[in-house]
Amino acid sequence: MVGAGFAGVGCVRRLERKLSPDEAEITLVTPSSYQLYLPLLPQVASGVLTPQSIAVSLRRSRRYRTRIIPGGAIGVDLAAKVCVIRTITDVTVNEPYDYIVLAPGSITRTFDIPGLTDNAYGMKTLAEAAYVRDHVISQLDLADASQDPDERAARLQFVVVGGGYAGTETAACLQQLTHNAVKRYPRLDPKLIKWHLIDIAPRLMPELGEKLGSAAQEILRKRGIEISLGVSIAKAGPEEVTFTDGRVIPTRTLIWTAGVVASPLIGTLGAETVRGRLAVTAEMNLPGHDGVFALGDAAAVPDVAKGEEGAVCPPTAQHAMRQGKVVADNVIAALRGLPLRPYEHKDLGLVVDLGGRDAVSKPLGIELKGLPAMAVARGYHWSALRTNVAKTRVMTNWLLNAVAGDDFVRTGFQSRSPAKLRDFEFVHAYLTPEQVRARIEGKGGAEVTEGTAE
Ligand SMILES: Cc1cc2nc3c(=O)[nH]c(=O)nc-3n(C[C@H](O)[C@H](O)[C@H](O)COP(=O)(O)OP(=O)(O)OC[C@H]3O[C@@H](n4cnc5c(N)ncnc54)[C@H](O)[C@@H]3O)c2cc1C
């Protein structure tokens, strides 16, 4: 099993439950020791939740017996049935398999925009969320201390790119953070704080439909977030960002959440892809390779429920966690020589937490705003958390935040060297299909090589 996200953990837990230990050995390759509940990441950035509360332990499970290799898969040789792994200590391991399930998720999608990867922050990992929170609070601290009005104004402008649910929630929750925090900075003029949310698309969160999408936009506009649609970034620098409509925004904060692409691991397979995601059957099997399965953000799983030719499931947690269970059943069926079953799930809708008491959601097509939407959003996420301990941590954090608010303290992540888009995600180490082949032909078997970073 490669990847311990919604898809990977859903699959592993079911395999542990349904397969006896003498039937199969389960191995999980993952760089981190937790499953990250990504939809609540903006609430970590805004301080409503502590980072630990959405990092769900992989080892806390009644039937836990999986062998966990701490590292990332950097290549797979489908012919030799070997997965090449780089451990967290940079040791390269060749791991043979009989069946492999690929669920390495996605990474932030970037474009060839001058200065982007050197100057933008992402919102895809726990460390990034904690880092961005520290960064935003440090801008308030520095603006408060500065005697230079231009520097002050620049530090209090913030730009978020990406009007999907991740970007919209990030902008909304962080705006709420600065709105609440500024009360503790009597020297700062609250009117100087300005959040920009921009997207090249003509609408925010098109999945919500026109009416609810406009309602969300109106809520954010009323809170002072300036929304610019049909606009992207032309270039980014350390002290300013240039929009494609020519505006130059002096700012020290550019947060980039403009979509995702499948993990680079998929490219190492040399197999067919659909817009970067591995092309699989409705049973999530790689055509021509019986023991190879892929799912979640990394795979283009046909959306059978939609019934449209060529439709694939969107990259959402809702699909990934359900696909995990079906893949587990299909691995077991393959092992026992039984027929595989296709994945089919009708989208349940979307919930969007806009910070404070603001939310919009569309469960089962019903459009909700305000407190009912907030109750549905939080109720949905809470029930989807996998362990009771995680549920308790999240609920306690929500209650504490509602009663006592935030202390707006920096934890010190800012004091180390600047860390931008490429510094947090597992994106660097991957091998080409030729390098994978050469490694396996040259070394054979399952062996370990110290410090073989290519
Ligand atoms: C800010 C934000 C908000 C979101 N909100 C929602 C929402 O409200 N509703 C919703 O349905 N979806 C939401 N999503 C999308 C959702 O989180 C993803 O679709 C979902 O996480 C995909 O599940 P996955 O298992 O494929 O990947 P992930 O959950 O990302 O898991 C992938 C795992 O693989 C690991 N990994 C990566 N590379 C390797 C490698 N080479 N080898 C081994 N392991 C590797 C990663 O560390 C990670 O643990 C949101 C995403 C973000 C970023």
Coordinates of N, CA and C and ligand atoms in Angstrom, one line a residue, residues 2-8 29-32 34 36 38-39 41-42 71-74 103-106 123-124 165-166 169-170 263 265 295-298 315-318 320 350-351 381 426 430, ligand 1:
V2 N 0.7 2.1 -1.0 CA 1.5 3.4 -1.0 C 0.6 4.6 -0.7
G3 N 0.9 5.3 0.4 CA 0.1 6.4 0.8 C -0.9 6.2 1.9
A4 N -0.8 7.1 2.9 CA -1.7 6.9 4.1 C -2.7 8.1 4.2
G5 N -3.4 8.4 3.1 CA -4.4 9.4 3.2 C -5.8 8.8 3.3
F6 N -6.8 9.5 2.8 CA -8.1 9.0 2.9 C -8.3 7.7 2.2
A7 N -7.7 7.6 1.0 CA -7.8 6.4 0.2 C -7.0 5.2 0.9
G8 N -5.7 5.5 1.2 CA -4.8 4.4 1.6 C -5.3 3.9 3.0
V29 N 3.5 2.2 2.9 CA 4.7 3.1 2.7 C 4.1 4.5 2.8
T30 N 4.6 5.3 3.8 CA 4.1 6.6 4.0 C 5.1 7.5 4.7
P31 N 5.3 8.8 4.2 CA 6.3 9.6 4.8 C 5.9 10.1 6.2
S32 N 4.6 10.1 6.5 CA 4.2 10.6 7.8 C 3.5 9.5 8.6
Y34 N 0.8 9.7 10.3 CA -0.6 10.0 10.6 C -1.4 10.1 9.3
L36 N -3.7 12.7 7.5 CA -4.1 14.1 7.7 C -5.5 14.3 7.2
L38 N -7.3 16.6 5.7 CA -7.1 17.8 4.9 C -8.2 18.9 4.9
P39 N -9.5 18.5 4.9 CA -10.5 19.5 4.8 C -10.5 20.4 6.0
L41 N -7.7 21.6 7.4 CA -6.4 22.3 7.4 C -6.6 23.8 7.5
P42 N -7.6 24.5 6.8 CA -7.7 25.9 7.0 C -8.0 26.3 8.4
G71 N 8.6 6.5 4.7 CA 9.3 7.0 3.6 C 8.3 7.2 2.4
G72 N 8.8 7.5 1.2 CA 7.9 7.6 0.1 C 8.4 6.7 -1.0
A73 N 7.4 6.2 -1.8 CA 7.7 5.4 -3.0 C 8.2 6.4 -4.0
I74 N 9.4 6.0 -4.6 CA 9.9 7.0 -5.6 C 9.9 6.4 -7.0
A103 N -1.9 4.9 -3.7 CA -2.8 6.0 -3.2 C -1.9 7.2 -2.7
P104 N -1.0 7.7 -3.5 CA -0.1 8.7 -3.0 C -0.7 10.1 -3.1
G105 N -2.0 10.2 -3.5 CA -2.6 11.5 -3.5 C -2.1 12.5 -4.6
S106 N -2.1 13.7 -4.2 CA -1.8 14.8 -5.2 C -0.8 15.8 -4.6
M123 N -1.1 25.2 0.9 CA -2.0 24.8 2.0 C -2.4 23.4 1.8
K124 N -1.3 22.5 1.8 CA -1.6 21.1 1.5 C -1.0 20.1 2.5
Y165 N -12.8 25.2 -3.2 CA -13.2 25.2 -1.7 C -11.9 25.4 -0.8
A166 N -10.8 24.8 -1.3 CA -9.6 24.9 -0.4 C -9.1 26.4 -0.3
E169 N -11.9 28.6 1.6 CA -11.9 28.4 3.0 C -10.6 28.9 3.6
T170 N -9.5 28.8 2.9 CA -8.3 29.3 3.5 C -8.3 30.9 3.6
S263 N 0.2 12.8 -7.7 CA 1.6 12.6 -7.3 C 2.6 12.3 -8.4
L265 N 4.7 10.2 -8.5 CA 4.9 8.8 -8.5 C 4.3 8.2 -9.8
L295 N -6.1 4.6 -6.8 CA -7.3 5.3 -6.4 C -7.1 6.7 -5.8
G296 N -8.1 7.4 -5.4 CA -7.9 8.7 -4.8 C -7.5 9.8 -5.8
D297 N -6.9 10.8 -5.3 CA -6.5 11.9 -6.2 C -5.5 11.5 -7.3
A298 N -4.7 10.4 -7.0 CA -3.7 10.0 -8.0 C -4.3 9.2 -9.2
P315 N -11.3 14.9 -7.5 CA -10.3 14.6 -6.4 C -10.8 15.1 -5.1
T316 N -11.7 14.3 -4.5 CA -12.2 14.7 -3.1 C -12.0 13.6 -2.1
A317 N -12.0 14.0 -0.9 CA -11.9 13.0 0.2 C -13.1 12.1 0.2
Q318 N -14.3 12.7 -0.1 CA -15.5 11.9 -0.2 C -15.4 10.7 -1.1
A320 N -12.3 9.5 -2.2 CA -11.1 8.7 -1.9 C -11.4 7.7 -0.7
L350 N -21.3 19.3 -1.0 CA -20.1 20.0 -0.6 C -20.5 20.8 0.7
V351 N -19.5 20.8 1.6 CA -19.7 21.7 2.7 C -18.5 22.7 2.8
H381 N -17.7 16.7 8.9 CA -16.3 16.5 9.2 C -16.0 15.7 10.4
F426 N 6.1 16.1 -0.7 CA 7.0 15.0 -1.1 C 7.1 15.1 -2.7
Y430 N 11.7 11.6 -7.0 CA 11.2 10.5 -7.9 C 12.2 10.1 -9.0
Ligands
LIG1 C1 -7.2 22.6 2.1 C2 -8.0 21.5 1.5 C3 -9.4 21.3 1.8 C4 -10.1 20.3 1.3 N1 -11.4 20.2 1.6 C5 -12.1 19.1 1.1 C6 -13.5 18.9 1.5 O1 -14.1 19.8 2.2 N2 -14.1 17.8 1.0 C7 -13.5 16.9 0.3 O2 -14.2 15.8 -0.1 N3 -12.2 17.0 -0.1 C8 -11.5 18.1 0.3 N4 -10.2 18.2 0.0 C9 -9.6 17.2 -0.9 C10 -9.2 16.0 -0.2 O3 -8.4 16.3 0.9 C11 -8.4 15.0 -1.1 O4 -9.2 14.8 -2.3 C12 -8.1 13.7 -0.4 O5 -7.2 14.0 0.6 C13 -7.6 12.7 -1.4 O6 -7.3 11.5 -0.7 P1 -6.0 10.7 -1.1 O7 -6.0 9.5 -0.2 O8 -6.0 10.4 -2.6 O9 -4.8 11.6 -0.9 P2 -4.3 12.2 0.5 O10 -5.3 12.3 1.5 O11 -3.6 13.5 0.2 O12 -3.2 11.2 0.9 C14 -2.0 10.9 0.2 C15 -1.0 10.3 1.2 O13 0.1 9.8 0.5 C16 1.3 10.2 1.0 N5 2.3 10.2 -0.1 C17 2.5 11.2 -1.0 N6 3.4 10.8 -1.8 C18 3.8 9.6 -1.5 C19 4.8 8.7 -1.9 N7 5.5 8.9 -3.0 N8 4.9 7.5 -1.3 C20 4.1 7.2 -0.2 N9 3.2 8.0 0.3 C21 3.1 9.2 -0.3 C22 0.9 11.6 1.6 O14 1.9 11.9 2.6 C23 -0.4 11.3 2.1 O15 -0.4 10.8 3.4 C24 -9.4 19.3 0.5 C25 -8.1 19.4 0.2 C26 -7.4 20.5 0.7 C27 -5.9 20.6 0.4

